[in-house]
Tab-separated table of C-alpha atoms in Angstrom:
chain	number	residue	atom	x	y	z
D	45	PHE	CA	13.720	26.863	-81.588
D	46	ILE	CA	14.662	28.495	-78.255
D	47	ILE	CA	12.072	31.232	-78.819
D	48	ILE	CA	9.395	28.592	-79.500
D	49	LEU	CA	10.318	26.707	-76.275
D	50	MET	CA	10.139	29.904	-74.215
D	51	ALA	CA	6.720	30.746	-75.678
D	52	ALA	CA	5.431	27.217	-74.979
D	53	SER	CA	6.729	27.359	-71.393
D	54	GLY	CA	5.007	30.672	-70.807
D	55	PHE	CA	1.751	29.292	-72.171
D	56	LEU	CA	1.999	26.210	-69.897
D	57	VAL	CA	2.617	28.405	-66.842
D	58	TYR	CA	-0.484	30.422	-67.752
D	59	LEU	CA	-2.606	27.274	-68.027
D	60	ILE	CA	-1.307	25.832	-64.727
D	61	ARG	CA	-2.009	29.069	-62.857
D	62	ASN	CA	-5.561	29.153	-64.190
D	63	HIS	CA	-6.067	25.508	-63.211
D	64	ILE	CA	-4.837	26.139	-59.660
D	65	ALA	CA	-7.036	29.218	-59.288
D	66	ALA	CA	-10.072	27.317	-60.552
D	67	SER	CA	-9.478	24.418	-58.162
D	68	VAL	CA	-9.370	26.603	-55.042
D	69	GLY	CA	-12.389	25.828	-52.844
D	70	ILE	CA	-13.141	22.506	-54.529
D	71	VAL	CA	-13.322	19.658	-51.971
D	72	SER	CA	-12.533	16.194	-53.291
D	73	THR	CA	-14.646	13.356	-51.933
D	74	THR	CA	-13.185	9.956	-51.120
D	75	ARG	CA	-15.299	7.033	-52.296
D	76	LEU	CA	-15.312	4.638	-49.355
D	77	SER	CA	-16.563	1.824	-51.551
D	78	ALA	CA	-13.197	1.971	-53.347
D	79	GLN	CA	-11.290	1.375	-50.084
D	80	SER	CA	-10.422	-2.047	-48.672
D	81	GLY	CA	-13.010	-3.574	-46.340
D	82	PHE	CA	-16.402	-5.258	-46.639
D	83	SER	CA	-20.085	-4.475	-47.030
D	84	CYS	CA	-22.768	-5.113	-44.406
D	85	GLU	CA	-26.373	-4.356	-43.551
D	86	TYR	CA	-27.327	-1.314	-41.456
D	87	SER	CA	-28.605	-3.512	-38.607
D	88	GLU	CA	-25.260	-5.333	-38.565
D	89	ALA	CA	-23.213	-2.117	-38.687
D	90	GLN	CA	-24.771	-1.010	-35.391
D	91	LYS	CA	-23.124	-4.026	-33.710
D	92	LEU	CA	-19.595	-3.516	-35.070
D	93	TYR	CA	-16.659	-2.000	-33.162
D	94	PRO	CA	-13.143	-1.241	-34.490
D	95	PHE	CA	-10.833	-3.547	-32.505
D	96	SER	CA	-7.145	-4.511	-32.806
D	97	ASP	CA	-6.484	-5.185	-36.526
D	98	GLY	CA	-10.113	-5.818	-37.389
D	99	ILE	CA	-13.693	-5.571	-36.168
D	100	LEU	CA	-15.560	-6.954	-33.160
D	101	LYS	CA	-19.148	-7.964	-33.884
D	102	VAL	CA	-21.324	-8.117	-30.755
D	103	THR	CA	-24.807	-9.632	-30.753
D	104	ALA	CA	-26.992	-11.065	-28.017
D	105	THR	CA	-25.924	-14.623	-28.893
D	106	ARG	CA	-22.366	-14.315	-30.214
D	107	VAL	CA	-19.187	-12.265	-30.130
D	108	ALA	CA	-17.051	-12.607	-33.252
D	109	TYR	CA	-13.711	-11.093	-34.239
D	110	LEU	CA	-13.599	-10.290	-37.967
D	111	SER	CA	-10.712	-9.414	-40.232
D	112	MET	CA	-10.898	-6.262	-42.347
D	113	SER	CA	-12.121	-8.426	-45.220
D	114	GLY	CA	-15.108	-9.564	-43.142
D	115	THR	CA	-13.793	-13.083	-42.512
D	116	GLU	CA	-14.463	-14.441	-39.019
D	117	VAL	CA	-11.213	-15.088	-37.139
D	118	TYR	CA	-12.966	-16.580	-34.118
D	119	GLY	CA	-16.366	-16.545	-32.437
D	120	VAL	CA	-17.688	-17.127	-28.912
D	121	ASP	CA	-21.286	-18.020	-28.129
D	122	ILE	CA	-22.915	-15.926	-25.395
D	123	LYS	CA	-26.400	-15.300	-24.047
D	124	MET	CA	-27.146	-11.664	-23.203
D	125	ASP	CA	-30.221	-9.462	-23.512
D	126	LYS	CA	-28.515	-6.050	-23.897
D	127	PRO	CA	-24.801	-6.514	-24.533
D	128	PHE	CA	-22.495	-3.475	-24.441
D	129	CYS	CA	-18.847	-3.299	-25.416
D	130	VAL	CA	-15.864	-1.486	-23.861
D	131	ILE	CA	-12.545	-1.554	-25.735
D	132	ASN	CA	-9.170	-0.484	-24.367
D	133	GLY	CA	-6.031	-1.299	-26.326
D	134	LYS	CA	-5.740	-5.015	-27.083
D	135	ARG	CA	-8.719	-6.167	-25.006
D	136	ALA	CA	-12.489	-5.883	-25.177
D	137	LEU	CA	-15.063	-6.263	-22.396
D	138	VAL	CA	-18.583	-7.345	-23.333
D	139	ALA	CA	-21.203	-7.287	-20.555
D	140	ASP	CA	-24.973	-7.613	-20.283
D	141	SER	CA	-26.666	-4.370	-19.218
D	142	GLY	CA	-29.218	-5.396	-16.608
D	143	GLY	CA	-27.923	-8.976	-16.749
D	144	TYR	CA	-25.293	-10.972	-14.921
D	145	PHE	CA	-22.695	-12.131	-17.468
D	146	CYS	CA	-19.513	-10.581	-18.831
D	147	ILE	CA	-16.705	-11.785	-21.065
D	148	LEU	CA	-13.175	-10.477	-21.694
D	149	LEU	CA	-11.505	-11.046	-25.058
D	150	ASP	CA	-8.428	-10.176	-27.073
D	151	SER	CA	-7.539	-10.680	-30.730
D	152	LYS	CA	-6.726	-14.370	-30.085
D	153	GLY	CA	-10.002	-15.301	-28.407
D	154	GLU	CA	-11.827	-15.520	-25.094
D	155	ILE	CA	-9.827	-14.800	-21.925
D	156	TYR	CA	-12.610	-15.554	-19.455
D	157	GLN	CA	-16.343	-15.450	-18.826
D	158	LYS	CA	-17.872	-14.534	-15.464
D	159	GLN	CA	-21.295	-14.563	-13.854
D	160	MET	CA	-21.963	-11.794	-11.331
D	161	THR	CA	-24.180	-11.939	-8.248
D	162	GLY	CA	-25.822	-8.615	-9.092
D	163	ALA	CA	-27.170	-7.014	-12.259
D	164	ILE	CA	-24.537	-5.108	-14.255
D	165	SER	CA	-25.140	-1.442	-15.068
D	166	PHE	CA	-21.658	-0.244	-16.130
D	167	GLY	CA	-18.259	-1.659	-17.104
D	168	ALA	CA	-14.716	-0.278	-17.261
D	169	LEU	CA	-11.496	-1.749	-18.658
D	170	SER	CA	-7.908	-0.679	-17.980
D	171	LYS	CA	-5.103	-0.774	-20.539
D	172	ASP	CA	-3.646	-3.942	-18.912
D	173	GLY	CA	-6.952	-5.792	-18.629
D	174	LEU	CA	-8.279	-4.878	-15.177
D	175	VAL	CA	-12.082	-4.918	-15.161
D	176	GLY	CA	-14.482	-2.902	-13.029
D	177	LEU	CA	-18.238	-3.481	-12.939
D	178	ILE	CA	-21.032	-1.562	-11.226
D	179	LEU	CA	-23.494	-4.084	-9.775
D	180	GLU	CA	-26.839	-3.893	-8.061
D	181	GLN	CA	-26.520	-5.151	-4.476
D	182	THR	CA	-29.086	-5.448	-1.708
D	183	ASP	CA	-28.702	-3.085	1.258
D	184	THR	CA	-26.414	-0.802	-0.783
D	185	LYS	CA	-26.754	1.916	-3.409
D	186	GLY	CA	-24.535	-0.151	-5.663
D	187	ALA	CA	-21.264	-2.070	-5.629
D	188	VAL	CA	-18.019	-1.768	-7.593
D	189	TYR	CA	-16.638	-5.237	-8.364
D	190	LEU	CA	-13.008	-5.473	-9.510
D	191	LEU	CA	-11.296	-8.311	-11.455
D	192	ASP	CA	-7.685	-8.781	-12.544
D	193	ALA	CA	-6.633	-9.534	-16.122
D	194	THR	CA	-7.204	-13.279	-15.648
D	195	GLY	CA	-10.658	-12.946	-14.118
D	196	GLU	CA	-9.623	-13.405	-10.490
D	197	PHE	CA	-11.470	-11.357	-7.873
D	198	LEU	CA	-9.517	-8.295	-6.694
D	199	ALA	CA	-11.831	-6.351	-4.409
D	200	GLN	CA	-15.344	-4.989	-3.958
D	201	TRP	CA	-16.474	-1.584	-2.727
D	202	ASN	CA	-20.059	-1.089	-1.569
D	203	SER	CA	-21.686	2.341	-1.649
D	204	VAL	CA	-23.834	2.726	1.450
D	205	GLU	CA	-24.080	6.477	2.072
D	206	SER	CA	-21.997	8.109	-0.682
D	207	GLY	CA	-24.558	7.818	-3.493
D	208	TYR	CA	-25.383	5.698	-6.519
D	209	PRO	CA	-22.380	4.738	-8.715
D	210	VAL	CA	-22.933	5.850	-12.326
D	211	ALA	CA	-19.434	5.418	-13.828
D	212	ILE	CA	-15.996	4.064	-12.914
D	213	SER	CA	-12.529	4.350	-14.417
D	214	PHE	CA	-8.980	3.154	-13.711
D	215	SER	CA	-6.283	5.816	-13.335
D	216	PRO	CA	-3.523	5.824	-15.983
D	217	ASN	CA	-1.088	4.010	-13.655
D	218	GLN	CA	-3.917	1.615	-12.651
D	219	ASP	CA	-3.523	1.902	-8.874
D	220	VAL	CA	-6.624	4.040	-8.242
D	221	VAL	CA	-10.264	3.468	-9.190
D	222	ASP	CA	-12.345	6.629	-9.670
D	223	ILE	CA	-16.079	6.253	-9.039
D	224	ALA	CA	-18.581	8.896	-10.174
D	225	LEU	CA	-21.564	8.975	-7.796
D	226	VAL	CA	-24.942	10.694	-7.646
D	227	ASP	CA	-26.721	11.209	-4.321
D	228	THR	CA	-30.439	11.876	-4.577
D	229	ASP	CA	-31.345	11.664	-0.875
D	230	GLY	CA	-31.584	15.431	-0.471
D	231	SER	CA	-33.772	17.980	-2.195
D	232	SER	CA	-31.328	18.304	-5.128
D	233	MET	CA	-29.015	16.051	-7.091
D	234	GLN	CA	-25.494	15.922	-5.624
D	235	PRO	CA	-22.583	14.460	-7.614
D	236	ARG	CA	-19.529	13.035	-5.843
D	237	LEU	CA	-16.192	11.484	-6.700
D	238	LYS	CA	-15.004	8.491	-4.680
D	239	GLN	CA	-11.440	7.242	-5.040
D	240	ILE	CA	-10.336	3.810	-3.860
D	241	GLY	CA	-6.979	2.070	-4.143
D	242	LEU	CA	-6.430	-1.457	-5.382
D	243	PRO	CA	-5.274	-4.045	-2.804
D	244	SER	CA	-1.500	-4.114	-2.391
D	245	THR	CA	-1.253	-7.916	-1.927
D	246	ASP	CA	-3.079	-10.979	-3.224
D	247	GLU	CA	-4.197	-11.857	0.299
D	248	ASP	CA	-5.750	-8.474	0.974
D	249	LYS	CA	-9.087	-8.275	-0.861
D	250	LYS	CA	-10.201	-4.945	0.594
D	251	PRO	CA	-9.890	-1.735	-1.420
D	252	LYS	CA	-8.093	1.199	0.151
D	253	ASP	CA	-10.328	4.106	1.149
D	254	LEU	CA	-8.574	7.151	-0.369
D	255	SER	CA	-10.885	10.161	-0.760
D	256	LEU	CA	-14.415	11.453	-1.275
D	257	TYR	CA	-15.065	14.758	-3.070
D	258	THR	CA	-18.359	16.688	-2.998
D	259	PRO	CA	-18.244	19.490	-5.589
D	260	ASP	CA	-20.585	22.467	-5.507
D	261	VAL	CA	-22.627	21.569	-8.604
D	262	SER	CA	-25.973	19.817	-9.042
D	263	SER	CA	-25.617	17.849	-12.287
D	264	ILE	CA	-24.716	14.273	-13.191
D	265	LEU	CA	-20.984	13.952	-13.915
D	266	SER	CA	-20.716	10.606	-15.693
D	267	SER	CA	-17.628	11.089	-17.886
D	268	ILE	CA	-14.201	10.385	-16.321
D	269	SER	CA	-10.859	11.368	-17.862
D	270	TYR	CA	-7.357	12.275	-16.679
D	271	MET	CA	-4.623	14.889	-16.853
D	272	GLY	CA	-1.437	12.934	-16.283
D	273	ASN	CA	-1.538	10.425	-13.411
D	274	ASP	CA	-2.766	12.554	-10.516
D	275	LYS	CA	-5.553	14.763	-11.858
D	276	THR	CA	-9.055	13.344	-12.390
D	277	VAL	CA	-11.574	15.178	-14.571
D	278	LEU	CA	-15.343	14.661	-14.394
D	279	ALA	CA	-17.662	16.020	-17.071
D	280	GLY	CA	-21.413	16.439	-17.398
D	281	ILE	CA	-23.549	18.163	-19.987
D	282	SER	CA	-22.147	21.633	-19.312
D	283	ASP	CA	-19.795	21.212	-16.320
D	284	LEU	CA	-16.138	20.240	-16.287
D	285	LEU	CA	-14.394	19.625	-12.933
D	286	MET	CA	-10.800	18.747	-12.072
D	287	PHE	CA	-9.859	16.986	-8.798
D	288	SER	CA	-6.304	16.936	-7.471
D	289	GLY	CA	-5.218	16.548	-3.845
D	290	ASP	CA	-7.545	18.718	-1.768
D	291	LYS	CA	-8.380	21.037	-4.680
D	292	ILE	CA	-11.423	21.159	-6.964
D	293	GLN	CA	-11.486	23.420	-10.034
D	294	SER	CA	-14.533	23.838	-12.219
D	295	ILE	CA	-15.556	25.237	-15.599
D	296	SER	CA	-19.317	25.568	-16.011
D	297	ASP	CA	-19.872	27.709	-19.101
D	298	TYR	CA	-20.090	25.031	-21.787
D	299	GLY	CA	-23.298	24.834	-23.796
D	300	GLN	CA	-23.084	21.092	-24.439
D	301	ILE	CA	-20.127	18.763	-23.930
D	302	PHE	CA	-19.986	15.883	-26.420
D	303	SER	CA	-16.705	14.194	-25.462
D	304	VAL	CA	-13.684	14.624	-23.179
D	305	ILE	CA	-10.511	12.759	-24.176
D	306	SER	CA	-7.357	12.283	-22.098
D	307	THR	CA	-4.126	13.116	-23.884
D	308	GLY	CA	-0.899	13.262	-21.891
D	309	ASP	CA	-0.977	16.015	-19.262
D	310	GLY	CA	-4.130	17.599	-20.677
D	311	ILE	CA	-7.551	16.896	-22.120
D	312	VAL	CA	-9.338	17.546	-25.385
D	313	VAL	CA	-12.918	18.805	-25.063
D	314	ILE	CA	-15.371	18.523	-27.965
D	315	PHE	CA	-18.382	20.747	-27.339
D	316	SER	CA	-20.858	23.255	-28.721
D	317	ASP	CA	-22.038	26.615	-27.408
D	318	GLY	CA	-25.623	25.371	-27.269
D	319	LEU	CA	-28.229	23.117	-28.815
D	320	GLY	CA	-27.976	23.173	-32.596
D	321	GLN	CA	-24.676	25.094	-32.599
D	322	GLU	CA	-21.573	23.924	-34.442
D	323	ALA	CA	-19.162	21.493	-32.805
D	324	LYS	CA	-15.834	22.849	-31.580
D	325	ILE	CA	-12.640	21.464	-30.079
D	326	GLU	CA	-10.303	22.914	-27.468
D	327	TYR	CA	-7.290	21.733	-25.479
D	328	ILE	CA	-7.048	22.303	-21.720
D	329	GLY	CA	-3.664	21.883	-20.075
D	330	SER	CA	-2.691	21.094	-16.491
D	331	ASP	CA	-3.526	24.680	-15.389
D	332	PHE	CA	-7.185	23.886	-16.189
D	333	VAL	CA	-7.780	27.135	-18.049
D	334	ARG	CA	-9.781	27.318	-21.270
D	335	GLY	CA	-7.873	28.330	-24.367
D	336	ASN	CA	-8.720	28.947	-27.993
D	337	SER	CA	-11.216	26.689	-29.719
D	338	VAL	CA	-11.409	25.488	-33.319
D	339	SER	CA	-14.650	24.884	-35.216
D	340	LEU	CA	-15.178	21.351	-36.531
D	341	GLY	CA	-18.573	21.251	-38.232
D	342	ASN	CA	-22.261	20.862	-37.505
D	343	SER	CA	-22.847	17.263	-36.371
D	344	PHE	CA	-20.298	15.517	-34.143
D	345	ILE	CA	-20.273	11.722	-34.571
D	346	ASP	CA	-17.226	10.090	-32.934
D	347	ALA	CA	-13.650	10.754	-31.809
D	348	GLN	CA	-10.629	8.652	-30.818
D	349	GLU	CA	-7.121	9.524	-29.580
D	350	ASN	CA	-3.817	7.822	-30.308
D	351	ASP	CA	-0.309	9.035	-29.483
D	352	GLY	CA	-1.210	12.714	-29.303
D	353	LYS	CA	-3.416	12.686	-32.408
D	354	VAL	CA	-7.221	12.822	-32.456
D	355	ILE	CA	-9.392	11.547	-35.271
D	356	ILE	CA	-12.833	13.119	-35.352
D	357	ALA	CA	-15.849	12.209	-37.463
D	358	VAL	CA	-18.060	15.245	-38.024
D	359	ASP	CA	-20.664	15.706	-40.772
D	360	ASP	CA	-19.211	13.916	-43.824
D	361	LYS	CA	-15.577	14.457	-42.833
D	362	ILE	CA	-12.831	12.695	-40.912
D	363	LEU	CA	-10.293	15.065	-39.363
D	364	LEU	CA	-6.835	14.254	-38.042
D	365	ILE	CA	-5.929	16.886	-35.441
D	366	ASP	CA	-2.919	17.435	-33.200
D	367	ALA	CA	-4.342	17.202	-29.673
D	368	VAL	CA	-2.273	20.055	-28.185
D	369	THR	CA	-1.880	22.561	-31.027
D	370	LEU	CA	-5.321	21.756	-32.508
D	371	LYS	CA	-3.752	21.958	-35.962
D	372	THR	CA	-5.748	20.001	-38.543
D	373	GLU	CA	-3.189	17.781	-40.250
D	374	LYS	CA	-5.555	16.004	-42.634
D	375	THR	CA	-9.175	16.309	-43.754
D	376	VAL	CA	-10.928	13.543	-45.680
D	377	THR	CA	-14.445	14.051	-47.029
D	378	VAL	CA	-16.305	10.774	-47.571
D	379	ASP	CA	-19.400	9.830	-49.563
D	380	GLN	CA	-21.182	7.752	-46.892
D	381	GLY	CA	-22.671	8.402	-43.450
D	382	ILE	CA	-20.256	7.522	-40.642
D	383	LEU	CA	-21.290	5.586	-37.527
D	384	LYS	CA	-17.966	4.862	-35.760
D	385	ILE	CA	-14.260	5.390	-36.297
D	386	GLY	CA	-11.151	3.893	-34.720
D	387	PHE	CA	-7.393	3.595	-35.108
D	388	ASN	CA	-5.952	0.386	-36.534
D	389	SER	CA	-2.668	-0.927	-35.156
D	390	ASP	CA	-0.822	0.194	-38.304
D	391	GLY	CA	-2.042	3.780	-37.902
D	392	THR	CA	-4.779	3.604	-40.522
D	393	VAL	CA	-8.364	4.516	-39.653
D	394	VAL	CA	-11.245	2.040	-39.524
D	395	VAL	CA	-14.541	3.599	-40.628
D	396	VAL	CA	-17.873	1.934	-39.877
D	397	THR	CA	-20.668	3.296	-42.058
D	398	ALA	CA	-24.328	2.385	-42.418
D	399	ASP	CA	-23.541	-0.317	-44.967
D	400	SER	CA	-19.820	-1.114	-44.822
D	401	VAL	CA	-16.536	-1.252	-42.925
D	402	ARG	CA	-13.579	0.409	-44.618
D	403	ASN	CA	-9.878	0.898	-43.953
D	404	LEU	CA	-8.743	4.443	-44.711
D	405	ALA	CA	-5.186	5.750	-44.829
D	406	ILE	CA	-4.976	9.254	-43.354
C-alpha cells in the first residue's frame, strides 16, 4: 500500500510540473462584464468620471452623482455649452469652457454655483475645496479668480505684462497659487511661472506677489505638479522644469510626455521616446535627476495616484505600480477598451469602458 501511495504521489508531482510549465506565458483575461457595476452607451461613457464612492455624470444640462450600480444619488440641473470636470479628493468642480458658470459639488450634493464676469478657460481645485479659475478680462491678458470652499471671493490676480495664463494649481499646503503663463509678444513663445500667495486675512482681498520665473525654453508648459511643498514642476511636450527658490533645473530630452504625477517628495513621469514608441514610466526624486525607466506598453490611456501607488491603464491592461520603486505589484488584463480609471474610497479601482462602469479589486 505504501509503495502504491509513493508511486501515485510521484505521478501527481509529474503532472503538476507539466501543468505549471505549460501555463508559463499564458495571460488570463478578466471579464469586466462579470464585475459589479452597470452598463451604458458609448456617448454616455464619455461623460462619466470616477468620483468618491461612485460616478459623476456631467452633461450640458445636468450633473448627477451615481452609485456603482448606476442609481442616481442626486442630480443638479445646470446650463453649460462645454462643461469640463476637475476632481480632487471629495469634491468636484464643473465649469463651462468659454462660458460663465461653475458649480462645486461633493458626494452629498451641490455646495455652490457661481456666475463669473469673464469667460472661463481653465479651472483648478485644491484638496480642501479652494477653487481657481482663469477668466477673460478686458485690458488684461487674463485673470486668476480665487474662491474659498464655500464660494466666497478670496482674491483676483490680473496678468498685464507677464503673459497669458494657461494653467493654475494650488501648492500642496494650499498657501501658494502657481500660474503657468505664455508670453507671445516677442518673436518666440516664452513660458513663465508666476507664484502668488493667498490673502492672510479675510479683510485683505489682494494676493501676495511672490515670484516670477522666466526659464530658457520656448515651449508651452501647461502641466503643474509638485515635489514636496516647496518645489514646483512644469511640464510640456518634451520639457520638464523644476522651480525652487532662485533655482531652475530642466530636463529636455523626453520624446513625448504623457503625464506627470506628484507623489510625496518626487514625481512620476509617464512618457515615450518619440511618436509611436512604447510608453514608459520613471520616478524622479528631489535631486531632479532621471533614473531607470520601466516599459508599460504601447498605448497609454490614463493614470491615477493614491498613497504612493499608481494605477495605469495601458493597452488592455491595468497596472498597479509602486511610485518610487516602480515595481509592478499587480497586472490585470481586461476584455474591454478602457476610457478612464480611478481609485474608489475602499481602495478598489473604478474602470470606465466604452459601454460600462465596473468596480475591480486589484
